[in-house]
Structures are given as structure tokens and as C-alpha cells.
Amino acid sequence: MSNVAPLRAGGPGQLPPGCEVGEHSLGTGRYIDPAFARLERDKLWLKVWQMAARLDEIPAPGDYTTYDIIDQSVMVVRVDANTIKAYHNFCPHRGTALSSGCGHFERERIICPFHGWRWDLKGQIQFVLERQEFCGGKLQDADIALREVRSEVFAGFVFINFDRNAQPFADFIAPVKQRIEDLGLGLMHHYWWKSLKVPSNWKVAQEAFHEAYHLPATHPQLDAAGREVIYGDRKDAPWGHLNVSYETFANGHGRFYGGARTPMQGYTPPEQEGDPVEKMIRRLELLVTGLDAMVLPEDLETAKALRGRKIPAGSNLGAEYVKLLYERAAMQKRPMPEPKPENFAQWGGEVFVFPNLLLLPNAGNLMFYRVRPDGLDPDRCIFEIFSTRTYAPTDPFERAVVQPMTDGLDPKQFNLIPRQDVSNIPRIQRGLHSSGMKKVWLASYNESVIMNMHQELDRYLRA
Ligand code: FES
Ligand SMILES: [Fe+2]
């Protein structure tokens, strides 16, 4: 393995020292080395399909939103009801970024704020002041059209890729496509969306959400028995994290899921005392107050309607709860994913789309996370939580606009569960910088989604 000068990518196949993926471990350089971050910029972010926007950010023709990744910027524009275009965000005259944040191009005209050059929404030049002065009067329209970035719309997302030669999006998404489509993510619309700058590597922040192994220590309220082992004197427990299964897919994608053992299906830890309906309500309450996503207040009301209700022979509490959720949605004329067991099994779990999109579906709603580097500094990232849900046709949803948050530990800004997760992240990054720390050990099953992600990352970096 040869050395790689800081801020310069190595030759094919090379990684900076201390950045290797071992059989059971990861070199800490992957999280802290500026040379590795630079390699990721050149070989991953400029080459991979990545989620640049949700369609709800640009609901009307002329709407735009800006996606920034490290030192690159992309303007995503809705041209008409069926057409989305993504452009490199620069003015062909002297480089001014044509958009920042989100907004609307009045009269469908994209106008550079510096000297007023103007394009239509399809990127064709409409106006150049003193045009005869450029190229001896021979300036070609094609030379100054906006430069398009490859884009694809899927499940309500706009994915982009900077690389003209990248694999087709259909091949990239294929291992998880059906699963995502079945979950009806395209039916979900904006509820809330928050972003937070976090002092950690983007992978550190993301990997806090790739396993349930952290549940008993980080979220002890969600695993009462596990809490007694970790923080008390108990010797063993019916661990909550053991209710979770993991699966890894080609192209770096993965998932975890609870199967039958999720609160959505009436599951409650075996050792809790009391009436099963009350236990389920208590469990759902923890998610409503802990997240305001995944389980919504009205889902909790639905669960309460199960009090005193007789469970018909051949059914069970979970099935009755799901039945009520679907009945309520039908009454509200709210679309829902097809009620099939594979969907129920995925509710409360996560589908991970490489390299940085984490989908957490539930009954008629979807929370998702996106984590990306904040510039080239390996110690900084932008972490976003999006909460989306289905709406009745008579209940118009609002345009999605991000709310920038400033403090991941402030109860006014984040609910308990994300606060617990975010409280670990800077501590992990600090520990990774320790000169005594050379590698991270990964559990072969409980942390398999993380390992699979790193193996795919290496395929990009070594290409
Ligand atoms: S830089 Fe855009 S018109 Fe001059
Ligand atoms: Fe967590």
C-alpha cells in the first residue's frame, strides 16, 4: 500500500495508510484522514447516484432547489408536471451560482444575478447582454446552455449522478427497488424536515442508525430488560436488539427489519406486566413522544380504540391494529401501501440506499435520513431528518423546506430518540482521533450493514 499525499487521490487501487477494510474491522483513517475524505470526494461523490431532492421541494413548474455536496452544487428544477432537470449550478459567463437554497424562477426565467444572462427552464440561453462582444460575435447557444447533470426520479426522490459514464440508475437501485416501491414511498409527502451540522465524519453519523445493537445502551427506555443488564446488576435479558434481522444487498444497499416482532404488529417485550393493549399503547407512545415520526399521534389514537375490543378468533392484537389503521386511512381517503406481510415486516425497520439514504418506513408514513460531508473536512457533516406521510386529497401538503437546527441536544429542536443518538456522535469522532485507536471492530451480524457499506465504498475508491 503506498502513501497518498494529503488532498490528492491515490492511483487506482490505492488507499491512504490506516484506511483499510479488514475482515472484521475498519481502519480509523476512514473517518479522520483528510486524504481519505478527498478520495471519497473524487471517487465516490462524483461517481455515485445520490439523493439530491424530494419532489415535494419543487411541486410547481419554475420551482427550484439546490443540492450541495462538498464543493459541488446542483440546481434541481421542475420544468413541468412530468419533467425535472438538474444542472451544474454555475453561470457559463463568469461562474456565479445561479441558485441557492430553494425558490421559484418567476416567469420560468433563470436569470444570473451578476450580469443578467438568462435561460429557460430547459437550460437554453434566452438573453446575453451585449452578445456581439463575445467570441467576435460568434458565441454559440450550445456553448452557454446550462450543463445538465444526470437525474432520475424514483419513489418521490430525485437522484443525480455527476458521472456521465456511471452505471444506469435502474441497475444501481435494482437490489432494493421492489422493496421500496412496495412500501409506497412515492405516496408520502412532506411533514417536517430538519438539518443539523454535526462535528463528525458523515459515516460516523450515518452508522449510528445502521444497527439496533446500540438500543439497550443508547435508548434504554426502549429496552427495559436490556437496561437492567447494561446499567444494573442483571446477568441476562430478552434483549430488544435481538428482535431485529439484517440483510445486505449488492451495490452496498442493506436493510434491517423487525419482522413479526415490531410494535406495529402488537409485539411487546415478554417481561412487561399488564394488559397487552396497554403495553402496546405505552410502546407506541414512546415513539410518538420520542420522534414525532414513524408512529404519529393519530396512530396512537387508533391503538387506543383497541381498548376493550374483542380479538376475533384467528386474529391477534397486531393484525387488529393494522386493520384499524387501514380502515381509518380508507375513511380519510388517504393512500396506503398494499397491506401485505412483507410491508408490515419492514415497518419500524430501515432500508439503506448506498451511500447515504436511510429509509425508515411505517404505516402510512416514512421518516428518512440523509447524511453527507460538509466540505472536505472529515470531522464535519450535515445530518438531515425528513418526516413524510400520506395525506387525504382534500388535505394539501406544504412545499418541503428545510428547517436548519442549531443544537442536536436541545429538547425544543429534537425529540428524545434523535437527541440520544446525536449525543454519541461527536464523542465517537473524538475517540477515533485517539492515537491509541487504530481500528473499529464490527459485529459480524449486528453490524453487517455497516461492513457491506464499507466494502462497496472501497469498490468505488479503488476503481
Ligand atoms: S456571471 Fe452570470 S451573467 Fe455574468
Ligand atoms: Fe438510535
Coordinates of C-alpha atoms and ligand atoms in Angstrom, one line a residue:
M1 CA 0.0 0.0 0.0
S2 CA 1.7 3.2 -1.0
N3 CA 1.3 6.6 0.7
V4 CA -1.1 9.2 -0.7
A5 CA -0.3 12.8 -0.4
P6 CA -2.9 14.9 1.5
L7 CA -5.6 16.3 -0.7
R8 CA -4.6 14.1 -3.7
A9 CA -6.3 11.0 -4.7
G10 CA -4.1 7.9 -5.0
G11 CA -3.7 5.9 -8.1
P12 CA -6.1 3.0 -9.0
G13 CA -6.4 0.5 -6.1
Q14 CA -4.7 2.7 -3.5
L15 CA -6.0 3.8 -0.2
P16 CA -4.1 6.0 2.3
P17 CA -2.5 4.0 5.1
G18 CA -4.7 3.2 8.1
C19 CA -7.8 3.3 5.9
E20 CA -8.1 -0.4 5.1
V21 CA -11.2 -2.6 5.5
G22 CA -10.2 -5.8 7.3
E23 CA -12.2 -9.0 7.6
H24 CA -13.7 -7.8 10.9
S25 CA -12.5 -4.2 11.3
L26 CA -12.1 -0.8 9.7
G27 CA -9.1 1.4 9.8
T28 CA -9.9 4.6 11.7
G29 CA -8.3 6.7 8.9
R30 CA -11.5 6.1 7.0
Y31 CA -13.2 8.5 9.5
I32 CA -10.5 11.1 10.2
D33 CA -7.9 11.3 7.4
P34 CA -8.3 14.3 5.1
A35 CA -6.7 12.3 2.2
F36 CA -9.5 9.7 2.6
A37 CA -12.1 12.4 2.6
R38 CA -10.6 13.8 -0.6
L39 CA -10.6 10.3 -2.2
E40 CA -14.3 10.0 -1.3
R41 CA -15.0 13.3 -3.0
D42 CA -13.2 12.3 -6.2
K43 CA -14.1 8.6 -6.4
L44 CA -17.4 8.3 -4.5
W45 CA -19.4 11.6 -4.6
L46 CA -18.5 12.5 -8.2
K47 CA -19.4 8.9 -9.3
V48 CA -22.3 7.6 -7.3
W49 CA -26.1 8.0 -7.6
Q50 CA -27.2 10.2 -4.7
M51 CA -30.5 11.6 -3.5
A52 CA -30.5 15.3 -4.3
A53 CA -34.1 16.3 -3.6
R54 CA -37.5 15.2 -2.7
L55 CA -40.2 16.1 -5.3
D56 CA -42.1 18.0 -2.6
E57 CA -39.3 20.6 -2.6
I58 CA -40.3 21.6 -6.2
P59 CA -44.0 21.0 -6.5
A60 CA -44.8 23.6 -9.2
P61 CA -43.2 24.4 -12.6
G62 CA -40.4 27.0 -12.1
D63 CA -39.7 25.8 -8.6
Y64 CA -36.0 25.0 -7.8
T65 CA -34.0 23.6 -5.0
T66 CA -30.2 23.5 -4.6
Y67 CA -28.2 20.4 -3.6
D68 CA -24.7 20.9 -2.3
I69 CA -22.2 18.1 -1.9
I70 CA -18.7 19.1 -0.7
D71 CA -17.6 21.7 -3.3
Q72 CA -20.2 20.8 -5.9
S73 CA -23.6 22.3 -6.3
V74 CA -26.6 21.2 -8.4
M75 CA -29.7 23.1 -9.2
V76 CA -32.8 20.9 -9.4
V77 CA -35.7 22.5 -11.4
R78 CA -39.2 21.4 -12.1
V79 CA -39.8 22.2 -15.8
D80 CA -43.5 20.9 -15.9
A81 CA -45.7 18.4 -14.2
N82 CA -43.6 15.5 -15.6
T83 CA -40.2 16.9 -16.2
I84 CA -37.4 17.5 -13.7
K85 CA -34.0 18.7 -14.7
A86 CA -30.7 19.0 -12.8
Y87 CA -28.0 21.5 -13.8
H88 CA -24.4 22.1 -12.6
N89 CA -25.0 25.3 -10.5
F90 CA -22.9 27.9 -12.3
C91 CA -23.3 30.7 -14.8
P92 CA -21.3 29.9 -18.1
H93 CA -20.2 33.6 -18.2
R94 CA -18.1 34.0 -15.1
G95 CA -19.3 31.3 -12.8
T96 CA -21.8 32.8 -10.5
A97 CA -24.0 30.1 -8.8
L98 CA -27.5 30.5 -10.3
S99 CA -29.4 29.3 -7.3
S100 CA -29.0 28.9 -3.6
G101 CA -31.5 27.2 -1.3
C102 CA -34.9 26.9 -2.8
G103 CA -37.3 29.2 -4.5
H104 CA -39.2 29.9 -7.7
F105 CA -38.0 31.2 -11.1
E106 CA -40.6 33.9 -11.9
R107 CA -42.0 33.7 -15.4
E108 CA -40.0 30.5 -15.9
R109 CA -36.8 32.5 -16.4
I110 CA -33.4 31.6 -14.8
I111 CA -31.6 34.9 -14.5
C112 CA -27.9 35.3 -13.4
P113 CA -27.8 37.9 -10.6
F114 CA -24.4 39.2 -11.8
H115 CA -24.9 40.4 -15.4
G116 CA -28.4 39.2 -16.2
W117 CA -27.8 36.4 -18.7
R118 CA -31.0 34.4 -18.9
W119 CA -32.1 30.8 -19.6
D120 CA -35.4 29.0 -19.9
L121 CA -36.2 26.1 -17.6
K122 CA -34.8 23.6 -20.1
G123 CA -31.4 25.4 -19.8
Q124 CA -31.5 27.1 -23.3
I125 CA -30.0 30.6 -23.4
Q126 CA -32.5 33.4 -23.9
F127 CA -30.6 36.6 -23.4
V128 CA -26.9 37.8 -23.3
L129 CA -26.3 41.4 -22.7
E130 CA -24.0 42.9 -25.5
R131 CA -23.8 39.4 -27.1
Q132 CA -21.9 40.7 -30.1
E133 CA -18.9 41.3 -27.8
F134 CA -18.4 37.6 -27.1
C135 CA -16.3 35.4 -29.4
G136 CA -16.2 38.1 -32.0
G137 CA -20.0 37.9 -32.3
K138 CA -19.9 34.1 -32.9
L139 CA -20.9 32.9 -29.5
Q140 CA -22.9 29.6 -29.9
D141 CA -26.1 28.9 -27.9
A142 CA -24.7 25.4 -27.2
D143 CA -21.6 26.9 -25.6
I144 CA -23.6 28.7 -23.0
A145 CA -26.5 26.4 -22.4
L146 CA -26.8 25.2 -18.8
R147 CA -24.8 22.0 -18.2
E148 CA -27.2 19.1 -17.3
V149 CA -26.4 16.6 -14.6
R150 CA -27.9 13.1 -15.0
S151 CA -31.0 12.7 -12.9
E152 CA -33.7 10.1 -12.3
V153 CA -37.0 10.4 -10.3
F154 CA -37.8 7.4 -8.1
A155 CA -40.2 6.9 -5.3
G156 CA -40.7 10.7 -4.9
F157 CA -36.9 11.3 -4.8
V158 CA -34.7 13.0 -7.4
F159 CA -31.4 11.1 -7.7
I160 CA -28.4 12.7 -9.5
N161 CA -25.1 11.5 -10.8
F162 CA -22.2 13.7 -11.9
D163 CA -20.6 10.9 -13.9
R164 CA -21.9 10.5 -17.5
N165 CA -20.4 7.0 -17.6
A166 CA -21.9 5.8 -14.3
Q167 CA -24.0 2.6 -14.3
P168 CA -27.7 3.2 -15.2
F169 CA -29.8 4.2 -12.2
A170 CA -32.0 1.1 -12.8
D171 CA -29.0 -1.2 -12.2
F172 CA -27.9 0.8 -9.2
I173 CA -31.3 0.6 -7.4
A174 CA -32.3 -2.8 -8.6
P175 CA -31.4 -4.8 -5.4
V176 CA -33.8 -2.7 -3.3
K177 CA -36.2 -1.3 -6.0
Q178 CA -39.2 -3.6 -5.5
R179 CA -38.9 -3.3 -1.7
I180 CA -39.0 0.5 -1.9
E181 CA -41.8 0.6 -4.4
D182 CA -43.9 -1.8 -2.3
L183 CA -43.6 0.5 0.7
G184 CA -45.4 3.2 -1.3
L185 CA -42.8 5.9 -0.6
G186 CA -44.0 7.9 -3.6
L187 CA -47.3 8.3 -1.8
M188 CA -45.7 10.1 1.1
H189 CA -45.4 13.9 1.3
H190 CA -43.7 16.5 3.4
Y191 CA -44.5 16.6 7.2
W192 CA -41.3 18.1 8.6
W193 CA -37.6 18.3 7.6
K194 CA -34.7 19.4 9.8
S195 CA -31.0 19.7 9.2
L196 CA -28.1 19.8 11.7
K197 CA -24.4 20.4 11.3
V198 CA -22.7 17.7 13.3
P199 CA -19.0 17.6 14.3
S200 CA -18.3 14.1 13.0
N201 CA -17.4 12.3 9.8
W202 CA -20.5 11.6 7.7
K203 CA -20.1 7.9 8.1
V204 CA -19.9 8.1 11.9
A205 CA -23.3 9.9 12.0
Q206 CA -24.9 7.6 9.5
E207 CA -23.6 4.4 11.1
A208 CA -25.4 5.3 14.4
F209 CA -28.5 4.3 12.5
H210 CA -27.4 1.1 10.8
E211 CA -28.0 -1.3 13.7
A212 CA -30.2 -1.9 16.7
Y213 CA -27.2 -3.2 18.7
H214 CA -27.0 0.3 20.3
L215 CA -30.6 0.2 21.5
P216 CA -30.2 -1.0 25.1
A217 CA -27.3 1.4 26.0
T218 CA -28.3 4.4 24.0
H219 CA -32.1 4.2 24.2
P220 CA -32.7 2.3 27.5
Q221 CA -36.3 3.4 27.6
L222 CA -37.0 1.2 24.6
D223 CA -35.4 -1.9 26.1
A224 CA -36.3 -2.2 29.8
A225 CA -34.8 -5.6 30.4
G226 CA -31.6 -4.7 28.5
R227 CA -31.2 -1.6 30.5
E228 CA -31.1 -3.7 33.7
V229 CA -28.1 -5.7 32.3
I230 CA -26.2 -2.7 31.0
Y231 CA -26.8 -0.2 33.8
G232 CA -27.9 -2.5 36.6
D233 CA -26.9 -5.9 38.1
R234 CA -29.0 -8.2 36.0
K235 CA -27.0 -11.0 34.2
D236 CA -29.0 -11.6 31.0
A237 CA -32.1 -10.2 29.3
P238 CA -34.6 -10.9 26.4
W239 CA -32.6 -8.3 24.5
G240 CA -34.7 -5.9 22.4
H241 CA -32.0 -5.7 19.7
L242 CA -32.3 -9.5 19.1
N243 CA -35.7 -8.8 17.6
V244 CA -34.1 -7.2 14.6
S245 CA -32.9 -9.1 11.5
Y246 CA -30.3 -7.8 9.0
E247 CA -29.8 -8.3 5.3
T248 CA -27.2 -7.0 2.9
F249 CA -27.6 -6.5 -0.8
A250 CA -25.4 -5.9 -3.9
N251 CA -24.3 -2.3 -4.6
G252 CA -23.8 -1.6 -0.9
H253 CA -27.5 -1.4 0.0
G254 CA -28.9 -3.2 3.1
R255 CA -31.8 -3.3 5.5
F256 CA -32.9 -4.3 9.0
Y257 CA -36.4 -5.2 10.0
G258 CA -38.3 -6.5 12.9
G259 CA -40.5 -9.0 11.1
A260 CA -43.3 -10.0 13.3
R261 CA -41.7 -8.6 16.4
T262 CA -42.5 -4.9 15.9
P263 CA -44.9 -2.7 18.0
M264 CA -46.8 -2.1 14.7
Q265 CA -47.7 -5.8 14.9
G266 CA -48.6 -5.7 18.5
Y267 CA -45.3 -7.0 19.8
T268 CA -44.3 -6.0 23.3
P269 CA -41.3 -7.3 25.2
P270 CA -42.3 -10.5 27.0
E271 CA -41.3 -9.5 30.5
Q272 CA -43.6 -6.4 30.8
E273 CA -46.6 -6.8 33.2
G274 CA -50.1 -6.0 32.3
D275 CA -52.8 -5.8 29.6
P276 CA -51.3 -6.4 26.1
V277 CA -53.3 -3.4 24.6
E278 CA -51.9 -1.1 27.3
K279 CA -48.4 -2.4 26.8
M280 CA -48.7 -1.7 23.0
I281 CA -50.1 1.8 23.7
R282 CA -47.2 2.5 26.0
R283 CA -44.7 1.3 23.5
L284 CA -46.2 3.4 20.7
E285 CA -46.3 6.4 23.0
L286 CA -42.6 6.2 23.4
L287 CA -42.2 6.5 19.6
V288 CA -44.7 9.4 19.3
T289 CA -43.1 11.5 22.0
G290 CA -39.6 10.3 21.2
L291 CA -39.7 11.0 17.4
D292 CA -42.9 12.6 16.1
A293 CA -42.3 10.4 13.1
M294 CA -42.8 6.7 12.4
V295 CA -45.7 6.5 14.8
L296 CA -47.9 9.6 14.6
P297 CA -50.3 10.9 17.2
E298 CA -53.3 9.7 15.3
D299 CA -51.8 6.2 15.1
L300 CA -51.7 6.2 18.8
E301 CA -55.4 7.2 18.9
T302 CA -56.1 4.2 16.7
A303 CA -54.3 1.9 19.1
K304 CA -56.4 3.3 22.0
A305 CA -59.5 2.3 20.1
L306 CA -58.5 -1.3 20.6
R307 CA -59.2 -0.9 24.4
G308 CA -61.9 -3.3 25.4
R309 CA -62.3 -4.7 21.8
K310 CA -62.6 -8.4 21.4
I311 CA -59.9 -10.0 19.3
P312 CA -61.7 -12.3 16.8
A313 CA -60.7 -16.0 16.7
G314 CA -57.8 -16.5 14.3
S315 CA -56.6 -12.9 14.6
N316 CA -54.2 -11.2 17.0
L317 CA -53.7 -7.7 18.5
G318 CA -51.2 -6.6 15.9
A319 CA -53.5 -7.7 13.0
E320 CA -56.4 -5.9 14.6
Y321 CA -54.3 -2.7 14.9
V322 CA -53.2 -2.8 11.3
K323 CA -56.9 -3.4 10.3
L324 CA -57.9 -0.3 12.1
L325 CA -55.1 1.7 10.6
Y326 CA -56.2 0.8 7.1
E327 CA -59.9 1.4 8.0
R328 CA -59.0 4.9 9.2
A329 CA -56.9 5.6 6.1
A330 CA -59.8 4.5 3.8
M331 CA -62.2 6.7 5.7
Q332 CA -59.9 9.7 5.2
K333 CA -59.3 8.7 1.6
R334 CA -55.6 8.6 2.4
P335 CA -53.5 6.3 0.2
M336 CA -51.7 3.4 1.9
P337 CA -49.2 0.8 0.7
E338 CA -50.6 -2.6 -0.2
P339 CA -51.3 -4.4 3.1
K340 CA -49.0 -7.3 2.7
P341 CA -46.9 -9.2 5.3
E342 CA -43.5 -8.1 3.7
N343 CA -44.5 -4.5 4.2
F344 CA -45.6 -5.0 7.8
A345 CA -42.3 -6.7 8.5
Q346 CA -40.4 -3.7 7.2
W347 CA -42.4 -1.1 9.3
G348 CA -40.2 0.1 12.1
G349 CA -37.0 -1.1 10.3
E350 CA -34.8 0.5 7.8
V351 CA -33.9 0.2 4.1
F352 CA -30.5 1.7 3.4
V353 CA -29.7 3.0 -0.1
F354 CA -26.0 3.3 -0.6
P355 CA -24.2 5.6 0.1
N356 CA -26.2 7.8 2.4
L357 CA -30.0 7.5 2.3
L358 CA -31.7 5.7 5.2
L359 CA -35.5 5.0 4.8
L360 CA -37.5 4.1 7.9
P361 CA -41.0 3.2 6.7
N362 CA -44.1 2.8 8.8
A363 CA -47.9 2.7 8.5
G364 CA -48.7 5.4 6.0
N365 CA -45.6 7.4 6.8
L366 CA -41.9 7.5 6.2
M367 CA -39.0 9.0 8.1
F368 CA -35.7 9.2 6.2
Y369 CA -32.2 10.4 7.0
R370 CA -29.6 11.8 4.6
V371 CA -26.0 12.3 5.8
R372 CA -23.3 14.0 3.7
P373 CA -19.9 15.5 4.2
D374 CA -19.9 19.3 5.0
G375 CA -17.0 20.4 2.8
L376 CA -13.7 18.4 2.7
D377 CA -13.2 18.3 6.5
P378 CA -13.6 14.7 7.6
D379 CA -14.7 15.9 11.0
R380 CA -17.9 17.7 9.8
C381 CA -21.1 16.6 8.2
I382 CA -24.7 17.6 7.6
F383 CA -27.3 15.3 9.0
E384 CA -31.0 15.6 8.0
I385 CA -34.2 14.0 9.2
F386 CA -37.2 14.1 6.9
S387 CA -40.6 13.1 8.1
T388 CA -43.2 12.4 5.4
R389 CA -46.7 10.9 5.5
T390 CA -49.7 10.3 3.3
Y391 CA -52.5 12.9 3.1
A392 CA -56.1 12.9 2.0
P393 CA -56.7 14.5 -1.4
T394 CA -58.6 17.3 0.4
D395 CA -55.7 18.0 2.8
P396 CA -53.0 19.7 0.7
F397 CA -49.4 19.3 2.0
E398 CA -47.0 22.1 2.1
R399 CA -43.9 22.6 0.0
A400 CA -40.9 20.9 1.7
V401 CA -38.5 23.5 3.1
V402 CA -35.6 22.6 5.4
Q403 CA -35.5 24.0 9.0
P404 CA -31.9 24.4 9.9
M405 CA -31.4 23.4 13.6
T406 CA -28.5 24.5 15.7
D407 CA -28.4 22.1 18.7
G408 CA -28.9 18.4 18.5
L409 CA -29.3 18.2 22.3
D410 CA -31.9 20.9 22.7
P411 CA -35.3 19.3 23.5
K412 CA -37.1 22.2 21.7
Q413 CA -35.3 21.2 18.5
F414 CA -35.2 17.4 18.6
N415 CA -37.2 14.8 20.4
L416 CA -35.7 12.3 22.8
I417 CA -34.7 9.5 20.5
P418 CA -32.6 11.6 18.0
R419 CA -31.2 13.5 21.0
Q420 CA -29.9 10.3 22.4
D421 CA -28.4 9.2 19.1
V422 CA -26.8 12.6 18.4
S423 CA -25.3 12.8 21.8
N424 CA -23.0 9.9 21.0
I425 CA -21.8 11.1 17.6
P426 CA -19.2 13.8 18.5
R427 CA -17.9 11.5 21.2
I428 CA -17.3 8.8 18.7
Q429 CA -15.4 11.2 16.4
R430 CA -13.3 12.4 19.3
G431 CA -12.4 8.8 20.3
L432 CA -11.5 7.9 16.7
H433 CA -8.8 10.6 16.7
S434 CA -7.1 9.0 19.7
S435 CA -3.5 7.9 18.8
G436 CA -4.2 4.7 20.8
M437 CA -7.1 3.8 18.4
K438 CA -6.2 2.1 15.1
K439 CA -9.3 0.2 14.1
V440 CA -13.0 -0.2 14.7
W441 CA -14.3 -3.7 15.4
L442 CA -17.6 -4.7 13.8
A443 CA -20.0 -7.4 14.9
S444 CA -20.4 -9.9 12.0
Y445 CA -24.2 -9.9 12.0
N446 CA -25.5 -7.0 14.0
E447 CA -23.2 -4.6 12.2
S448 CA -23.2 -6.3 8.8
V449 CA -24.9 -3.4 7.1
I450 CA -22.0 -1.2 8.0
M451 CA -19.4 -3.6 6.7
N452 CA -21.3 -4.1 3.5
M453 CA -21.4 -0.3 3.0
H454 CA -17.6 0.0 3.5
Q455 CA -16.9 -2.9 1.1
E456 CA -18.9 -1.1 -1.6
L457 CA -17.3 2.2 -0.7
D458 CA -13.9 0.5 -1.3
R459 CA -15.0 -0.7 -4.7
Y460 CA -15.6 2.9 -5.7
L461 CA -12.4 4.2 -4.1
R462 CA -10.2 1.6 -5.6
A463 CA -11.7 1.9 -9.1
Ligands
FES1 S1 -21.6 35.8 -14.3 FE1 -23.6 35.3 -14.9 S2 -24.1 36.8 -16.3 FE2 -22.1 37.3 -15.7
FE2 FE -30.7 5.1 17.9

